[in-house]
Short mmCIF file of C-alpha atoms and ligand atoms in Angstrom, two decimals:
data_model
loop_
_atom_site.label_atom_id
_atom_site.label_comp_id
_atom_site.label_asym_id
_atom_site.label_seq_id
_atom_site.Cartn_x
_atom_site.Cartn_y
_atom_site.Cartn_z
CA UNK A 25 42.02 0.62 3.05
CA UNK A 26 45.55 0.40 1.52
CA UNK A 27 48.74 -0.39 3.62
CA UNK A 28 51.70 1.08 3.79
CA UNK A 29 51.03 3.90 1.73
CA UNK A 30 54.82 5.59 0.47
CA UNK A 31 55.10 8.76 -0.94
CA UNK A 32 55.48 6.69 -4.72
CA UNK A 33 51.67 5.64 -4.32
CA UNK A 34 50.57 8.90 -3.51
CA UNK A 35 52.14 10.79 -6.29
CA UNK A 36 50.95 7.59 -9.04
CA UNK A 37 47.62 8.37 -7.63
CA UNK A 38 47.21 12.34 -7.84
CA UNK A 39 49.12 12.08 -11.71
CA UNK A 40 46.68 9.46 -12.76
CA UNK A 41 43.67 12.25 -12.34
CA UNK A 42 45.97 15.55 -11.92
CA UNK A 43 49.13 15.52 -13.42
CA UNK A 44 49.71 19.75 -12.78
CA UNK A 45 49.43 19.27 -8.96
CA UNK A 46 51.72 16.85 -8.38
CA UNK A 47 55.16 18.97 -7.91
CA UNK A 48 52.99 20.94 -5.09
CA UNK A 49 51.79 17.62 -3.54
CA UNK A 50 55.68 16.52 -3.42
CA UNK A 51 56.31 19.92 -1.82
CA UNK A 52 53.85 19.20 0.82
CA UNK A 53 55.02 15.89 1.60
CA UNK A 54 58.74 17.12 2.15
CA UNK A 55 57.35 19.73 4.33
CA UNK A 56 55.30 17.45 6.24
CA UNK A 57 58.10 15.03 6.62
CA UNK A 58 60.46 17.97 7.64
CA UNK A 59 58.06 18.92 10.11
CA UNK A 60 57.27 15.88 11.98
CA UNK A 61 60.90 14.55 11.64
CA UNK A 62 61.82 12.54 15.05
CA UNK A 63 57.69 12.14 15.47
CA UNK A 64 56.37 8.28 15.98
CA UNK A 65 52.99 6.94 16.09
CA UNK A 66 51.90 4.83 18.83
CA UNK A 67 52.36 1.56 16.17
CA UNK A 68 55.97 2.48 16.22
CA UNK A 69 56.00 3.62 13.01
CA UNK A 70 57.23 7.02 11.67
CA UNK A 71 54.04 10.51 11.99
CA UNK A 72 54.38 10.67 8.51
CA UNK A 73 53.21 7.43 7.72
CA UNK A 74 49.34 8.83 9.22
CA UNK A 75 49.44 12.05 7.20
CA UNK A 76 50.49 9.65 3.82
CA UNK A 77 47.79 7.64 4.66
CA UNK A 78 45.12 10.41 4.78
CA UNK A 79 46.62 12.21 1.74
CA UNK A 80 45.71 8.87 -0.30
CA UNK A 81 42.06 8.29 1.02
CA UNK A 82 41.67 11.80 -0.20
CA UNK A 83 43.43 11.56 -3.79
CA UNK A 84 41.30 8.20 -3.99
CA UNK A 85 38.44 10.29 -3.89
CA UNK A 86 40.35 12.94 -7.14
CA UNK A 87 40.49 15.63 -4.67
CA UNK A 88 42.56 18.53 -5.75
CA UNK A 89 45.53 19.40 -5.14
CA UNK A 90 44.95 22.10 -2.14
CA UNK A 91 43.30 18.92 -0.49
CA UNK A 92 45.50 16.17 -0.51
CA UNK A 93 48.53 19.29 0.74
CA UNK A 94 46.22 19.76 3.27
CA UNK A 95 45.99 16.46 4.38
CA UNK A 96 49.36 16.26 4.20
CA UNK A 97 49.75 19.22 6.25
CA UNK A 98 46.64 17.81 8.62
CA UNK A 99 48.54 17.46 12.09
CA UNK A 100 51.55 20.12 11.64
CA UNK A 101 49.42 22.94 13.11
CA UNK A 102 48.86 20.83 16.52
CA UNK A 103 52.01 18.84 17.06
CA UNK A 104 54.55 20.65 15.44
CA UNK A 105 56.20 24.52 15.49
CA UNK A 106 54.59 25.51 12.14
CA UNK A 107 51.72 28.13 12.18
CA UNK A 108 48.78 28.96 9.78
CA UNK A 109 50.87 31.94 8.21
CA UNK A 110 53.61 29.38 7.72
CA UNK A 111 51.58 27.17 5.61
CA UNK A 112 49.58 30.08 3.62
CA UNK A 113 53.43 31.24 3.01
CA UNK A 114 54.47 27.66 2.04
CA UNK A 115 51.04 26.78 -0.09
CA UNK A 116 48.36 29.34 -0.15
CA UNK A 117 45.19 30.63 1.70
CA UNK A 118 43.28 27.81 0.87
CA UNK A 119 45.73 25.25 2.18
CA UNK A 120 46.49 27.04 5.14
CA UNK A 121 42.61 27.95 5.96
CA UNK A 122 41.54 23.81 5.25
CA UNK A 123 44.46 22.87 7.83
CA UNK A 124 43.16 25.24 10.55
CA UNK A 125 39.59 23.95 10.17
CA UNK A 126 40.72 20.33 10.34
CA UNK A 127 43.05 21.56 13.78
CA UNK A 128 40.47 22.97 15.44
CA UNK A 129 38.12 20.05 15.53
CA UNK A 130 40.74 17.71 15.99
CA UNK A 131 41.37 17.97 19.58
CA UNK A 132 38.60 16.26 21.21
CA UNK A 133 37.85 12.85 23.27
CA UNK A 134 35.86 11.53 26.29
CA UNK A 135 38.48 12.21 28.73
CA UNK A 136 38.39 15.96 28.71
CA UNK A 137 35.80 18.30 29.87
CA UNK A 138 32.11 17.52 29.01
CA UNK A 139 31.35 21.32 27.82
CA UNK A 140 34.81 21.31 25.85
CA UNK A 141 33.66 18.01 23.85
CA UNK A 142 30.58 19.55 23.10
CA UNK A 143 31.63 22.51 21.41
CA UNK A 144 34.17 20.73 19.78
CA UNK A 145 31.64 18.42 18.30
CA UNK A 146 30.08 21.20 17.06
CA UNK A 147 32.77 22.85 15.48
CA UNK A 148 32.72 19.09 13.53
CA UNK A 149 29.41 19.21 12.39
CA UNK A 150 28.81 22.97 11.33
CA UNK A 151 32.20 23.12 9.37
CA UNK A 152 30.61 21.40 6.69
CA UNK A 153 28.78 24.71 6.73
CA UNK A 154 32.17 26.52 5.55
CA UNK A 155 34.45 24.13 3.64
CA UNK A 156 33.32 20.03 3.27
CA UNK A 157 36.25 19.58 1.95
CA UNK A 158 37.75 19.95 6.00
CA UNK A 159 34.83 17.17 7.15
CA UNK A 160 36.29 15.00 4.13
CA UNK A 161 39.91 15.09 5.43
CA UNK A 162 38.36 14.67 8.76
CA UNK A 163 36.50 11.52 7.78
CA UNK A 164 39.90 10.40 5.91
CA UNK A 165 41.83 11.37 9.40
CA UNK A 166 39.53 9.55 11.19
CA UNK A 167 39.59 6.29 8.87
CA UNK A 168 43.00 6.16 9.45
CA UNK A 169 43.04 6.42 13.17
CA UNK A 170 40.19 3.93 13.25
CA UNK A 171 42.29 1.27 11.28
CA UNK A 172 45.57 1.79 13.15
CA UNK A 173 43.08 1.56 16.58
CA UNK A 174 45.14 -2.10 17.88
CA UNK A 175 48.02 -0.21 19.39
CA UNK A 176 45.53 1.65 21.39
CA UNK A 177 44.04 0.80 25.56
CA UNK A 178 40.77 -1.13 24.93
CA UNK A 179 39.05 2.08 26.26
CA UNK A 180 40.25 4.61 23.77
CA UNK A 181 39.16 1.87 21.73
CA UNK A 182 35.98 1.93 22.70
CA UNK A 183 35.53 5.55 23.07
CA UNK A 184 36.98 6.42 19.68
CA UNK A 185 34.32 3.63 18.18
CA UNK A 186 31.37 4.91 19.96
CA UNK A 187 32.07 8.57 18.58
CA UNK A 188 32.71 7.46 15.18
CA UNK A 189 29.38 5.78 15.44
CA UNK A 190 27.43 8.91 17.16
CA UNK A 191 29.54 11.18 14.66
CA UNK A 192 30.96 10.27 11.54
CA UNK A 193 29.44 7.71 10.20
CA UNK A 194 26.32 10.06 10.50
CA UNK A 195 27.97 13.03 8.64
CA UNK A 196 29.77 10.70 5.63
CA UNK A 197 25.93 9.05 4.92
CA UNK A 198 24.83 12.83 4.74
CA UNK A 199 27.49 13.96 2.07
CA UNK A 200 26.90 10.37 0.51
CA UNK A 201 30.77 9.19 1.46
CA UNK A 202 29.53 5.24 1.21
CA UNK A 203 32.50 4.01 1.06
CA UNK A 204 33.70 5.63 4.11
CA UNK A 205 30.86 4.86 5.80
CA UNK A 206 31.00 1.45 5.90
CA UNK A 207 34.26 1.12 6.92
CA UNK A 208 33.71 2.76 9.79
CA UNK A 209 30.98 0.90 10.80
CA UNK A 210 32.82 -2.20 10.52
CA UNK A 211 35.45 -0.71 12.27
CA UNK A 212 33.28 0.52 15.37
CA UNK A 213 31.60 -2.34 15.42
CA UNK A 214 34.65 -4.60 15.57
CA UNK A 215 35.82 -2.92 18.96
CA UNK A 216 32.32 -2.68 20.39
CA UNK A 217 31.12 -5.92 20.08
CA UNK A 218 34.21 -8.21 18.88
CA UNK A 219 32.61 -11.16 19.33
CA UNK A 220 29.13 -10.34 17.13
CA UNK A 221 31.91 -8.62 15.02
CA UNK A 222 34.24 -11.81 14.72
CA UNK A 223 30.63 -14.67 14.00
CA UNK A 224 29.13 -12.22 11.69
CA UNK A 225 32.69 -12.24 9.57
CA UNK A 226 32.27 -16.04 9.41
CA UNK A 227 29.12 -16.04 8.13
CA UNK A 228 29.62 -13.59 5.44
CA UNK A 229 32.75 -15.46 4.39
CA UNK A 230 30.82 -18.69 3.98
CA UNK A 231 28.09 -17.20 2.24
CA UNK A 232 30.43 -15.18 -0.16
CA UNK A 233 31.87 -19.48 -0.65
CA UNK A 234 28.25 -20.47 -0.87
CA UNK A 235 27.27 -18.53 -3.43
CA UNK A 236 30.61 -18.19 -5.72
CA UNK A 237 28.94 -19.63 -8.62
CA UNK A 238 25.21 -18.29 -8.34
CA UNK A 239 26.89 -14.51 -8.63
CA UNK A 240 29.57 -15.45 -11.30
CA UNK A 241 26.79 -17.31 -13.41
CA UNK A 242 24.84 -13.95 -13.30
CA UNK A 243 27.56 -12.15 -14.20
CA UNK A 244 28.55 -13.39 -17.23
CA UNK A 245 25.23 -14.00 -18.28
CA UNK A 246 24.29 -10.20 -17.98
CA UNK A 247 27.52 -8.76 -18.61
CA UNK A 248 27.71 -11.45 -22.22
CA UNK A 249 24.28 -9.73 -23.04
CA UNK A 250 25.17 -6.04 -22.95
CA UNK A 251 28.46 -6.83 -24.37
CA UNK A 252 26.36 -8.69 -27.73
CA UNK A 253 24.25 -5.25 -27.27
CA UNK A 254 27.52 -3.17 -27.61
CA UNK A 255 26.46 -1.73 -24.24
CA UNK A 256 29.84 -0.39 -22.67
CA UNK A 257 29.82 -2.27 -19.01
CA UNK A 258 31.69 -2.94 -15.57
CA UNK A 259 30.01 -5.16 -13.14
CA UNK A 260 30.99 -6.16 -9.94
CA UNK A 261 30.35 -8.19 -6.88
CA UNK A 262 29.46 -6.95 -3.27
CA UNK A 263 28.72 -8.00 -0.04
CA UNK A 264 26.85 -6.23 2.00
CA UNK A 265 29.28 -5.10 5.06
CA UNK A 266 28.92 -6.58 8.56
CA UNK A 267 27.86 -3.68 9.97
CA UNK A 268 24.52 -3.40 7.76
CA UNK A 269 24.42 -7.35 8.36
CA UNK A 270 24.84 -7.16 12.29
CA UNK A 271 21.87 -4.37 12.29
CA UNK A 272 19.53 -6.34 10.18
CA UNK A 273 19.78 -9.22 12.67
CA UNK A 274 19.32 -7.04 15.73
CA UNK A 275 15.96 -5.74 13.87
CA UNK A 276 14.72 -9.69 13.93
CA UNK A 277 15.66 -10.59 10.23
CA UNK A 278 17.05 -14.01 10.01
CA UNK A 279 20.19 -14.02 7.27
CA UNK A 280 18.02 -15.45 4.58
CA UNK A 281 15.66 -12.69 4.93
CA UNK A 282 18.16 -10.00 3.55
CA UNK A 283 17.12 -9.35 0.37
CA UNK A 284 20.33 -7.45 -0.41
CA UNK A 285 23.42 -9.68 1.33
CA UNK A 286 24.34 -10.10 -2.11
CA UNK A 287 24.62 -7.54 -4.87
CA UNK A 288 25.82 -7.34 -8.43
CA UNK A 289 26.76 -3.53 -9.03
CA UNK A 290 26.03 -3.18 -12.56
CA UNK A 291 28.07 -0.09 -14.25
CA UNK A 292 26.66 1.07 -17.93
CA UNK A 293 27.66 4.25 -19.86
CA UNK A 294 23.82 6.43 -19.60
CA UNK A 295 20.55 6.13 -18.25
CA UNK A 296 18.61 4.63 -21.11
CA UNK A 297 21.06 1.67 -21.12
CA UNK A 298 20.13 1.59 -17.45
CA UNK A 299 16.72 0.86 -17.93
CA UNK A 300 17.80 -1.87 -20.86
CA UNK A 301 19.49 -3.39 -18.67
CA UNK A 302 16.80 -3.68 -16.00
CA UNK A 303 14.99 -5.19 -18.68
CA UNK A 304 17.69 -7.45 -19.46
CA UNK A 305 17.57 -8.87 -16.14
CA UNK A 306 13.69 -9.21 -15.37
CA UNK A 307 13.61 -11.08 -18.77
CA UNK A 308 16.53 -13.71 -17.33
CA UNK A 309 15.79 -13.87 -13.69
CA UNK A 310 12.04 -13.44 -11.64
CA UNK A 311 11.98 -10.36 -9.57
CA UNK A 312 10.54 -9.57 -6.33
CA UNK A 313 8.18 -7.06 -7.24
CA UNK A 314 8.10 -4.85 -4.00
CA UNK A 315 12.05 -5.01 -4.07
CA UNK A 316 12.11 -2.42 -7.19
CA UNK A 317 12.93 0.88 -7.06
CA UNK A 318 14.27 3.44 -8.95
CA UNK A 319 16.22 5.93 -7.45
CA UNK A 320 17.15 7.23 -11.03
CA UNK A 321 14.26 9.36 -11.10
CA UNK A 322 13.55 9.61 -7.41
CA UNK A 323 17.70 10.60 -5.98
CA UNK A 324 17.85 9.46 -2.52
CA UNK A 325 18.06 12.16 -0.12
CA UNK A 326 22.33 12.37 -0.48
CA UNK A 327 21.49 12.41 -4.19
CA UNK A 328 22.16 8.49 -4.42
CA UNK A 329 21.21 7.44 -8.04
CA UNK A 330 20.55 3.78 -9.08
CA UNK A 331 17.68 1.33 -10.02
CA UNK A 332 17.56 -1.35 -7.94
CA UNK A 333 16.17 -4.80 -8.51
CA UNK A 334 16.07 -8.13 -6.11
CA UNK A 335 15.33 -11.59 -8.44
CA UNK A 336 15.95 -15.17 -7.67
CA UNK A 337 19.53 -16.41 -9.23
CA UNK A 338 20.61 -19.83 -9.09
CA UNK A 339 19.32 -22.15 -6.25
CA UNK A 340 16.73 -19.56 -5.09
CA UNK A 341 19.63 -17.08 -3.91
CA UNK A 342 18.25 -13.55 -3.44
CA UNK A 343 20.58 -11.36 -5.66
CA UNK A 344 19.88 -7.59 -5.58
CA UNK A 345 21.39 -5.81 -8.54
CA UNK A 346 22.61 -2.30 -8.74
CA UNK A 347 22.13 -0.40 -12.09
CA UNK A 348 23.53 2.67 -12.57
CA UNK A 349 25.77 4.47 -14.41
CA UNK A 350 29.74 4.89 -14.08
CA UNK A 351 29.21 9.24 -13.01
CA UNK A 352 26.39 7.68 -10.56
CA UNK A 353 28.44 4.38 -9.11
CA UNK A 354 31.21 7.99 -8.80
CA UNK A 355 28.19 9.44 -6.35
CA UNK A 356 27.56 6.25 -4.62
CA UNK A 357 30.83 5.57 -3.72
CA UNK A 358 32.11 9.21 -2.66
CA UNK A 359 29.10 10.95 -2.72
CA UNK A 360 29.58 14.95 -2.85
CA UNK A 361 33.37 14.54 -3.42
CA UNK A 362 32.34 12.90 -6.52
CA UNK A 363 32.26 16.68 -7.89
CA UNK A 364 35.95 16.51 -7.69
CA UNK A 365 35.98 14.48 -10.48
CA UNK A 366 32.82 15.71 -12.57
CA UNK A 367 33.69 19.71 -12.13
CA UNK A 368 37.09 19.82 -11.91
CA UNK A 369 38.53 23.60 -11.25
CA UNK A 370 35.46 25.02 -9.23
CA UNK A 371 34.66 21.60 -7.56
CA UNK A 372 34.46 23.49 -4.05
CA UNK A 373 32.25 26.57 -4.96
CA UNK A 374 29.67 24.06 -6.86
CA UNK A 375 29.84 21.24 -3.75
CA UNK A 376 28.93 24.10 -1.12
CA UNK A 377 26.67 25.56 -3.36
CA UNK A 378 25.20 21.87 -4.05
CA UNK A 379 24.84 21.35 -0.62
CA UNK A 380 23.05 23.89 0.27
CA UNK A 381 20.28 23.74 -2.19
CA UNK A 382 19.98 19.60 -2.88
CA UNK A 383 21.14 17.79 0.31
CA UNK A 384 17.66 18.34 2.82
CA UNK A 385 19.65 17.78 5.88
CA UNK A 386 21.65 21.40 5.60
CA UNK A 387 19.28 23.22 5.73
CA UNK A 388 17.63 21.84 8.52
CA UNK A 389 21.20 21.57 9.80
CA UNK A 390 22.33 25.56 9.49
CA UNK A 391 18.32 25.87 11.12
CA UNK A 392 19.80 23.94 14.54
CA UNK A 393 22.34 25.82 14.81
CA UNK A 394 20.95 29.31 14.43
CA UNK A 395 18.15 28.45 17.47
CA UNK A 396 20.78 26.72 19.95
CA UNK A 397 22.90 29.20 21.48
CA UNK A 398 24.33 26.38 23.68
CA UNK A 399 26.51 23.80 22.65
CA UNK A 400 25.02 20.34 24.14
CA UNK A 401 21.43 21.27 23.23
CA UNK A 402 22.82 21.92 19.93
CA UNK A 403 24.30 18.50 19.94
CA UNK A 404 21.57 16.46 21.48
CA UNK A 405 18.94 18.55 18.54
CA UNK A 406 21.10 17.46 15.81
CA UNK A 407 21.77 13.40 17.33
CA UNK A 408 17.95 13.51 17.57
CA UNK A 409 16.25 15.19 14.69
CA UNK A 410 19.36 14.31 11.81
CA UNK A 411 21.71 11.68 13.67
CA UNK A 412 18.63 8.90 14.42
CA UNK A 413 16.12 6.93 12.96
CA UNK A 414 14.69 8.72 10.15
CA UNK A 415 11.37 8.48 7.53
CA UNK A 416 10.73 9.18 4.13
CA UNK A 417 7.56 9.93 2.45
CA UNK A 418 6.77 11.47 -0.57
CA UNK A 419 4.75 14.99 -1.48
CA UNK A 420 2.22 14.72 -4.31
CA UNK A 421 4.58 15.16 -7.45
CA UNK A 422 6.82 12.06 -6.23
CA UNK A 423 9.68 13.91 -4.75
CA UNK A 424 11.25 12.22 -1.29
CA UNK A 425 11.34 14.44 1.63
CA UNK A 426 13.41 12.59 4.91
CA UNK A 427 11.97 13.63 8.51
CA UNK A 428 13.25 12.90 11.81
CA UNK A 429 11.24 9.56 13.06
CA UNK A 430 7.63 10.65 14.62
CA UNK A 431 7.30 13.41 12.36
CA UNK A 432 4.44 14.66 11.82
CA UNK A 433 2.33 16.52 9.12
CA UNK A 434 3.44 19.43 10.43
CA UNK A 435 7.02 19.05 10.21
CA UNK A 436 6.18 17.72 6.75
CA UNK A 437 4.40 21.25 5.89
CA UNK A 438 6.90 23.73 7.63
CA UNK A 439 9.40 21.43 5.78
CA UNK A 440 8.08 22.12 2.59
CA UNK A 441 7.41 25.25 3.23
CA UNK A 442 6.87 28.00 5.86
CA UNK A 443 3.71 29.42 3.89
CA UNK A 444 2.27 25.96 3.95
CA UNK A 445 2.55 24.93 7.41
CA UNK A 446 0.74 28.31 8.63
CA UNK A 447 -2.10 28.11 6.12
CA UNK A 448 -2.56 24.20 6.48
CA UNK A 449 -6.18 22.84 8.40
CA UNK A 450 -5.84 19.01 7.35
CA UNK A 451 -4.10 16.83 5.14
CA UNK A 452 -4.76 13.53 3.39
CA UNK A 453 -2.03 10.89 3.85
CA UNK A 454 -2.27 7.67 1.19
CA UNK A 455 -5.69 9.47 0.12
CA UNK A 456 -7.05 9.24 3.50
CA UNK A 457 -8.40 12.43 5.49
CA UNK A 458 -6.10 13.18 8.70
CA UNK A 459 -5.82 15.41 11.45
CA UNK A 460 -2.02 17.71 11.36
CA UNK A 461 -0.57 15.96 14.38
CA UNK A 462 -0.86 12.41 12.42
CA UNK A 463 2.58 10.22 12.82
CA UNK A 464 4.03 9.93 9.42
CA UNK A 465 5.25 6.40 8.42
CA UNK A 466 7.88 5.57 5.51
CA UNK A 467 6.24 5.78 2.11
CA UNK A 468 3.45 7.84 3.17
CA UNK A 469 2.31 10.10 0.31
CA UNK A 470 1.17 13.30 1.90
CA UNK A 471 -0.85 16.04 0.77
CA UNK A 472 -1.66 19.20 2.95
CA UNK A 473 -4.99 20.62 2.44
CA UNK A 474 -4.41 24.66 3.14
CA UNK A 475 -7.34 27.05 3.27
CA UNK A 476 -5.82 31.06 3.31
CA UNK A 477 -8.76 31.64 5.71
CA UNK A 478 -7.10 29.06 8.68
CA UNK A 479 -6.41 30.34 11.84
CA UNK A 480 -2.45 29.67 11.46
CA UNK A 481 -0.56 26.91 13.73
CA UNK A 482 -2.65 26.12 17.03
CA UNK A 483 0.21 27.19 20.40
CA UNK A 484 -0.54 23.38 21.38
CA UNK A 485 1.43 22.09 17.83
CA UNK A 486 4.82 22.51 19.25
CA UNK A 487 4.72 19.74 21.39
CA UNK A 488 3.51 17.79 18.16
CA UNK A 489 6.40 18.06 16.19
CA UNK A 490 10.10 16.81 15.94
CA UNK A 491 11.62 19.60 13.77
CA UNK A 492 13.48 22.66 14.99
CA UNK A 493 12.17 24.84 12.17
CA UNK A 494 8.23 23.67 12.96
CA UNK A 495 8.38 24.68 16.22
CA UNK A 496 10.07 28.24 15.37
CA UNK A 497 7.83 28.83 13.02
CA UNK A 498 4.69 27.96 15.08
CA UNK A 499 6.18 29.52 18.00
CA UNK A 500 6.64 32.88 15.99
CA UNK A 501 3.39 32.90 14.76
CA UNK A 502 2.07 32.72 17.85
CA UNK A 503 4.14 35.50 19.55
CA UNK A 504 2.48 37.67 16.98
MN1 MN B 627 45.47 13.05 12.16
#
């Protein structure tokens, strides 16, 4: 994350992508300013500098223009005299609505009442339901706080890491925010465990030394082939981020076991150079065959889009490479918001509609909250069946469905559909017969075996499943 964001870097930013917004943008800054005049953070430094801060996350992202005033506008509602109407007179409706849905989930932490955290977290999580655009300024309110947490008491520290954790890092992998994601995993993890934090940061830095040459050597040899090919190309180097390190050692893997430490993100103008390029690689360097997939033509469940291929560079270093092209590397690093930038004017209507028909987890989402009337078994549904450990295995035609850990066959069938989980007797997983309440495992290919003549979902199947919608559905067939 940038420093010291002024107003100057803010308004470069939104004319590099939206030249017609930025007079408005201006407007919301002065307002802002005016508004939280006398204000300081904690750091010392002046409110405004926060609000600045968020505004540019956002605008790094191409949101428009109602966004980044909105983010501008994030904290006036709460700490200052200006009301909703006052904005909406200001701005417009859209500004105005996008600040009161960011206010009303802001006021939340450990200290206060139990019940009032839980509906507050709530609020959080189902407002992507309305708007995402108020979970993105959220997330960008949040990375902020998060990377100005030193002038706060090591608890608040704590506490503010531990709900970004349980939280947000949760909801940005679900809209596909990467980039936000790993930041503030490597920012939670830095205040919960310092000291993992502080020797994983050392080892990464040495290997990143190690292994200079090995990743520039691939480089140029790739990028000197597509350029000879007249292949338009960007490729660049990653790490991956302590976080994802520091969890692949507490799952046993030494650090030469991580197949993707390293990466080479390799950026090509359309999907048939993609596959050229794979090409080009496997011809130059040996692959690891199971390392191979192609998300291309199989879009991870937050509609993540690459190929991706592990070989053996230069003094048998493991280099994963990431081939994709530039609209797709747009998805992988912002995810949804990437629409901001592919759709332009009706960006919003097309990411809620998006949402609600491609991303799995909203509908099972919007399900939750229509069956828990109260607010912490609400919660504790959604940390267990969306926020944990998940699976994915595919149906028959290839496609990826994602399942709450210790899923069964039956949340796989009322998943797919509700027609197919009453009608289904047995299924074969991996071409072998099994019974409905088998434990799916990742990669499983399932297919339900339905007979119209089946005596619908046995009463006993409820306790044999993990999703909310399953158990409705058995539940109301039952009631019958
Ligand atoms: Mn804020």
């Amino acid at each position: 994350m940038k420093n010291n964001i002024t107003i100057n870097d803010l308004l470069e930013i939104v004319k590099s992508y939206n030249p017609e917004e930025v007079e408005k943008v201006k407007k919301a800054y002065d307002y802002a300013n005016y508004l939280h005049r006398g204000q300081m953070r904690q750091s010392g430094e002046p409110y405004i500098t926060h609000p600045l801060a968020v505004a540019y996350t956002v605008a790094e992202m191409h949101a428009d223009g109602d966004t980044v005033c909105a983010a501008l506008l994030h904290d006036t509602l709460e700490d200052t005299n200006t009301t909703k109407e006052g904005i909406a007179d200001q701005f417009n409706k859209d500004v105005a609505n996008l600040v009161d849905g960011v206010t009303k989930i802001s006021k939340m932490n450990f200290s206060s009442k139990q019940s009032q955290n839980m509906a507050n977290t709530r609020k959080i999580i189902t407002s992507l339901t309305n708007d995402v655009r108020i979970i993105i300024i959220k997330l960008a309110d949040r990375l902020h706080n998060m990377n100005t947490l030193e002038f706060k008491s090591e608890f608040k520290q704590k506490e503010n890491s531990m709900e970004t954790m349980d939280i947000f890092v949760p909801l940005a992998y679900y809209i596909g925010a990467y980039r936000i994601k790993s930041e503030l995993e490597d920012l939670s993890l830095r205040y919960l465990y310092p000291d993992k934090y502080k020797s994983i940061e050392e080892i990464k830095l040495k290997i990143e030394e190690d292994s200079k040459h090995c990743l520039q050597e691939m480089l140029q040899t790739i990028q000197g082939i597509l350029n000879d090919k007249n292949i338009p190309n960007e490729i660049k180097v990653r790490t991956k981020n302590i976080y994802g390190i520091y969890k692949k050692l507490q799952e046993g893997n030494k650090i030469s076991d991580i197949h993707d430490l390293l990466s080479l993100k390799i950026m090509v103008d359309d999907i048939a150079n993609c596959y050229q390029t794979l090409g080009i690689i496997h011809s130059k360097y040996n692959p690891i065959n199971e390392k191979f997939k192609d998300y291309i033509c199989n879009p991870k469940t937050n509609m993540y889009r690459s190929l991706h291929t592990t070989v053996f560079g230069e003094d048998e270093r493991l280099v994963q490479t990431q081939i994709r092209t530039f609209d797709m590397d747009k998805v992988a690093s912002f995810g949804l918001t990437a629409y901001w930038d592919i759709e332009k004017g009706n960006a919003r209507d097309v990411m809620q509609r998006d949402l609600k028909n491609k991303y799995q987890f909203f509908k099972s989402l919007v399900e939750i909250n229509r069956m828990f009337v109260d607010n912490q078994e609400f919660v504790s549904q959604v940390k267990q069946e969306l926020f944990s450990d998940k699976i994915y295995v595919y149906t028959t035609t290839g496609k990826i469905i994602e399942l709450p850990k210790d899923s069964t066959i039956i949340d796989f069938a009322y998943r797919i559909s509700s027609e197919l989980g009453n009608t289904m007797v047995s299924a074969t997983v991996n071409d072998k017969v099994v019974e409905p309440d088998y434990i799916l495992h990742n990669k499983d290919r399932v297919r339900v075996i339905t007979d119209i003549m089946s005596y619908g979902p046995r009463e006993d199947w409820i306790d044999k499943v993990q999703t909310t919608k399953a158990k409705r559905k058995i539940k109301e067939f039952n009631d019958k």
